[in-house]
Amino acid sequence: MLKFTFLIRRIDGMSHEQFVDYHRQHHAPLFTSIPEHQRYVKKYVVSHPVSIPNFPAPPYDAITDIYFASMEDYTAFFKSENYQLKVHPDESNFFKLDEVISIVSDEKVVTDTRMS
């Protein structure tokens, strides 16, 4: 399984609270509403850093992890008409497309106490 991690920054003029709300309440449901989500995506996670005393301010406003079984599934999802016409246009409404950092990894869970 391949894990695609996207580090994103909110658009100028949008508060952290507005960004989190938009990401969770609008964009994530839009993403999961297209049939290609059911067909190709194995797992979809959105995370938003929180401020903790004595920790540096996070450089990104969100981390989105999307898991696919293969590069073919990744390509099919992101090239699909539904993604291109419905989901992708919404991204610029809340994050800076030109500042996205992408990382592809092969995740290996070492410990997960929730699974025992």
PDB file of C-alpha atoms in Angstrom:
ATOM      1  CA  MET A   1       0.000   0.000   0.000  1.00  0.00           C
ATOM      2  CA  LEU A   2       1.227   3.493  -0.833  1.00  0.00           C
ATOM      3  CA  LYS A   3       0.663   6.442   1.464  1.00  0.00           C
ATOM      4  CA  PHE A   4       0.548   9.908  -0.084  1.00  0.00           C
ATOM      5  CA  THR A   5       1.057  12.695   2.428  1.00  0.00           C
ATOM      6  CA  PHE A   6       0.226  16.268   1.495  1.00  0.00           C
ATOM      7  CA  LEU A   7       1.344  19.145   3.723  1.00  0.00           C
ATOM      8  CA  ILE A   8      -0.833  22.174   3.050  1.00  0.00           C
ATOM      9  CA  ARG A   9      -1.074  25.834   4.071  1.00  0.00           C
ATOM     10  CA  ARG A  10      -4.311  27.765   4.274  1.00  0.00           C
ATOM     11  CA  ILE A  11      -5.001  30.679   1.959  1.00  0.00           C
ATOM     12  CA  ASP A  12      -4.315  34.215   3.139  1.00  0.00           C
ATOM     13  CA  GLY A  13      -7.199  35.804   4.999  1.00  0.00           C
ATOM     14  CA  MET A  14      -8.603  32.512   6.326  1.00  0.00           C
ATOM     15  CA  SER A  15      -8.347  31.900  10.061  1.00  0.00           C
ATOM     16  CA  HIS A  16      -7.129  28.572  11.413  1.00  0.00           C
ATOM     17  CA  GLU A  17     -10.647  27.818  12.693  1.00  0.00           C
ATOM     18  CA  GLN A  18     -12.245  28.639   9.323  1.00  0.00           C
ATOM     19  CA  PHE A  19      -9.652  26.497   7.568  1.00  0.00           C
ATOM     20  CA  VAL A  20     -10.195  23.461   9.799  1.00  0.00           C
ATOM     21  CA  ASP A  21     -13.974  23.799   9.528  1.00  0.00           C
ATOM     22  CA  TYR A  22     -13.851  24.085   5.729  1.00  0.00           C
ATOM     23  CA  HIS A  23     -11.458  21.163   5.383  1.00  0.00           C
ATOM     24  CA  ARG A  24     -13.463  18.843   7.651  1.00  0.00           C
ATOM     25  CA  GLN A  25     -17.034  19.967   6.932  1.00  0.00           C
ATOM     26  CA  HIS A  26     -16.892  20.815   3.232  1.00  0.00           C
ATOM     27  CA  HIS A  27     -13.852  19.483   1.390  1.00  0.00           C
ATOM     28  CA  ALA A  28     -13.530  16.056   3.029  1.00  0.00           C
ATOM     29  CA  PRO A  29     -17.221  15.220   2.399  1.00  0.00           C
ATOM     30  CA  LEU A  30     -16.842  16.451  -1.187  1.00  0.00           C
ATOM     31  CA  PHE A  31     -13.766  14.238  -1.633  1.00  0.00           C
ATOM     32  CA  THR A  32     -15.571  11.176  -0.274  1.00  0.00           C
ATOM     33  CA  SER A  33     -18.738  11.871  -2.298  1.00  0.00           C
ATOM     34  CA  ILE A  34     -17.297  10.894  -5.662  1.00  0.00           C
ATOM     35  CA  PRO A  35     -17.548   7.212  -6.682  1.00  0.00           C
ATOM     36  CA  GLU A  36     -13.813   7.017  -7.386  1.00  0.00           C
ATOM     37  CA  HIS A  37     -13.224   7.451  -3.655  1.00  0.00           C
ATOM     38  CA  GLN A  38     -14.966   4.147  -2.979  1.00  0.00           C
ATOM     39  CA  ARG A  39     -13.185   2.443  -5.845  1.00  0.00           C
ATOM     40  CA  TYR A  40      -9.575   3.591  -5.404  1.00  0.00           C
ATOM     41  CA  VAL A  41      -8.964   5.135  -1.974  1.00  0.00           C
ATOM     42  CA  LYS A  42      -8.132   2.707   0.827  1.00  0.00           C
ATOM     43  CA  LYS A  43      -7.861   5.294   3.613  1.00  0.00           C
ATOM     44  CA  TYR A  44      -8.243   9.083   3.794  1.00  0.00           C
ATOM     45  CA  VAL A  45      -7.125  11.049   6.863  1.00  0.00           C
ATOM     46  CA  VAL A  46      -7.076  14.790   7.489  1.00  0.00           C
ATOM     47  CA  SER A  47      -5.055  16.085  10.448  1.00  0.00           C
ATOM     48  CA  HIS A  48      -4.710  19.608  11.766  1.00  0.00           C
ATOM     49  CA  PRO A  49      -1.815  20.557  14.045  1.00  0.00           C
ATOM     50  CA  VAL A  50      -2.667  21.926  17.456  1.00  0.00           C
ATOM     51  CA  SER A  51      -0.742  24.500  19.455  1.00  0.00           C
ATOM     52  CA  ILE A  52       1.015  23.020  22.470  1.00  0.00           C
ATOM     53  CA  PRO A  53       3.085  25.070  24.919  1.00  0.00           C
ATOM     54  CA  ASN A  54       6.856  24.639  24.482  1.00  0.00           C
ATOM     55  CA  PHE A  55       6.461  23.249  20.956  1.00  0.00           C
ATOM     56  CA  PRO A  56       7.275  25.321  17.868  1.00  0.00           C
ATOM     57  CA  ALA A  57       4.419  26.617  15.740  1.00  0.00           C
ATOM     58  CA  PRO A  58       3.712  24.134  12.955  1.00  0.00           C
ATOM     59  CA  PRO A  59       4.852  25.218   9.475  1.00  0.00           C
ATOM     60  CA  TYR A  60       1.735  23.727   7.828  1.00  0.00           C
ATOM     61  CA  ASP A  61      -1.974  23.989   8.578  1.00  0.00           C
ATOM     62  CA  ALA A  62      -2.933  20.430   7.659  1.00  0.00           C
ATOM     63  CA  ILE A  63      -1.640  17.013   6.807  1.00  0.00           C
ATOM     64  CA  THR A  64      -3.708  14.924   4.432  1.00  0.00           C
ATOM     65  CA  ASP A  65      -2.874  11.240   4.085  1.00  0.00           C
ATOM     66  CA  ILE A  66      -4.414   9.264   1.254  1.00  0.00           C
ATOM     67  CA  TYR A  67      -3.686   5.552   0.870  1.00  0.00           C
ATOM     68  CA  PHE A  68      -3.856   3.675  -2.439  1.00  0.00           C
ATOM     69  CA  ALA A  69      -3.165   0.047  -3.315  1.00  0.00           C
ATOM     70  CA  SER A  70      -1.010   1.061  -6.300  1.00  0.00           C
ATOM     71  CA  MET A  71       0.262   3.918  -8.433  1.00  0.00           C
ATOM     72  CA  GLU A  72      -2.327   2.911 -11.015  1.00  0.00           C
ATOM     73  CA  ASP A  73      -5.121   3.530  -8.494  1.00  0.00           C
ATOM     74  CA  TYR A  74      -3.566   6.861  -7.503  1.00  0.00           C
ATOM     75  CA  THR A  75      -3.407   7.946 -11.136  1.00  0.00           C
ATOM     76  CA  ALA A  76      -6.924   6.738 -11.922  1.00  0.00           C
ATOM     77  CA  PHE A  77      -8.346   8.634  -8.950  1.00  0.00           C
ATOM     78  CA  PHE A  78      -6.608  11.952  -9.577  1.00  0.00           C
ATOM     79  CA  LYS A  79      -7.190  11.835 -13.348  1.00  0.00           C
ATOM     80  CA  SER A  80     -10.868  10.952 -12.993  1.00  0.00           C
ATOM     81  CA  GLU A  81     -13.383  13.414 -14.371  1.00  0.00           C
ATOM     82  CA  ASN A  82     -15.171  13.650 -11.016  1.00  0.00           C
ATOM     83  CA  TYR A  83     -11.983  14.584  -9.186  1.00  0.00           C
ATOM     84  CA  GLN A  84     -10.933  17.039 -11.903  1.00  0.00           C
ATOM     85  CA  LEU A  85     -14.324  18.770 -12.151  1.00  0.00           C
ATOM     86  CA  LYS A  86     -15.645  18.564  -8.572  1.00  0.00           C
ATOM     87  CA  VAL A  87     -12.869  18.132  -6.022  1.00  0.00           C
ATOM     88  CA  HIS A  88      -9.792  19.779  -7.502  1.00  0.00           C
ATOM     89  CA  PRO A  89     -11.478  23.162  -8.145  1.00  0.00           C
ATOM     90  CA  ASP A  90     -12.460  23.332  -4.463  1.00  0.00           C
ATOM     91  CA  GLU A  91      -8.862  23.009  -3.232  1.00  0.00           C
ATOM     92  CA  SER A  92      -7.934  26.598  -4.090  1.00  0.00           C
ATOM     93  CA  ASN A  93     -10.849  27.780  -1.922  1.00  0.00           C
ATOM     94  CA  PHE A  94      -8.913  26.951   1.237  1.00  0.00           C
ATOM     95  CA  PHE A  95      -5.276  26.054   0.587  1.00  0.00           C
ATOM     96  CA  LYS A  96      -2.293  27.337  -1.368  1.00  0.00           C
ATOM     97  CA  LEU A  97      -1.861  24.910  -4.261  1.00  0.00           C
ATOM     98  CA  ASP A  98       1.602  26.207  -5.121  1.00  0.00           C
ATOM     99  CA  GLU A  99       2.951  25.501  -1.621  1.00  0.00           C
ATOM    100  CA  VAL A 100       1.863  21.883  -1.193  1.00  0.00           C
ATOM    101  CA  ILE A 101       4.591  19.458  -0.150  1.00  0.00           C
ATOM    102  CA  SER A 102       4.003  15.842  -1.222  1.00  0.00           C
ATOM    103  CA  ILE A 103       5.613  12.738   0.231  1.00  0.00           C
ATOM    104  CA  VAL A 104       5.056   9.164  -0.935  1.00  0.00           C
ATOM    105  CA  SER A 105       5.828   6.428   1.544  1.00  0.00           C
ATOM    106  CA  ASP A 106       5.375   2.768   2.318  1.00  0.00           C
ATOM    107  CA  GLU A 107       3.955   2.876   5.828  1.00  0.00           C
ATOM    108  CA  LYS A 108       4.918   0.187   8.313  1.00  0.00           C
ATOM    109  CA  VAL A 109       2.909   0.189  11.543  1.00  0.00           C
ATOM    110  CA  VAL A 110       5.292  -0.768  14.332  1.00  0.00           C
ATOM    111  CA  THR A 111       2.900  -0.398  17.269  1.00  0.00           C
ATOM    112  CA  ASP A 112      -0.831   0.266  17.392  1.00  0.00           C
ATOM    113  CA  THR A 113      -2.385  -0.557  20.741  1.00  0.00           C
ATOM    114  CA  ARG A 114      -5.869   0.008  19.302  1.00  0.00           C
ATOM    115  CA  MET A 115      -5.473  -3.186  17.279  1.00  0.00           C
ATOM    116  CA  SER A 116      -4.963  -5.525  20.266  1.00  0.00           C
TER     117      SER A 116
END
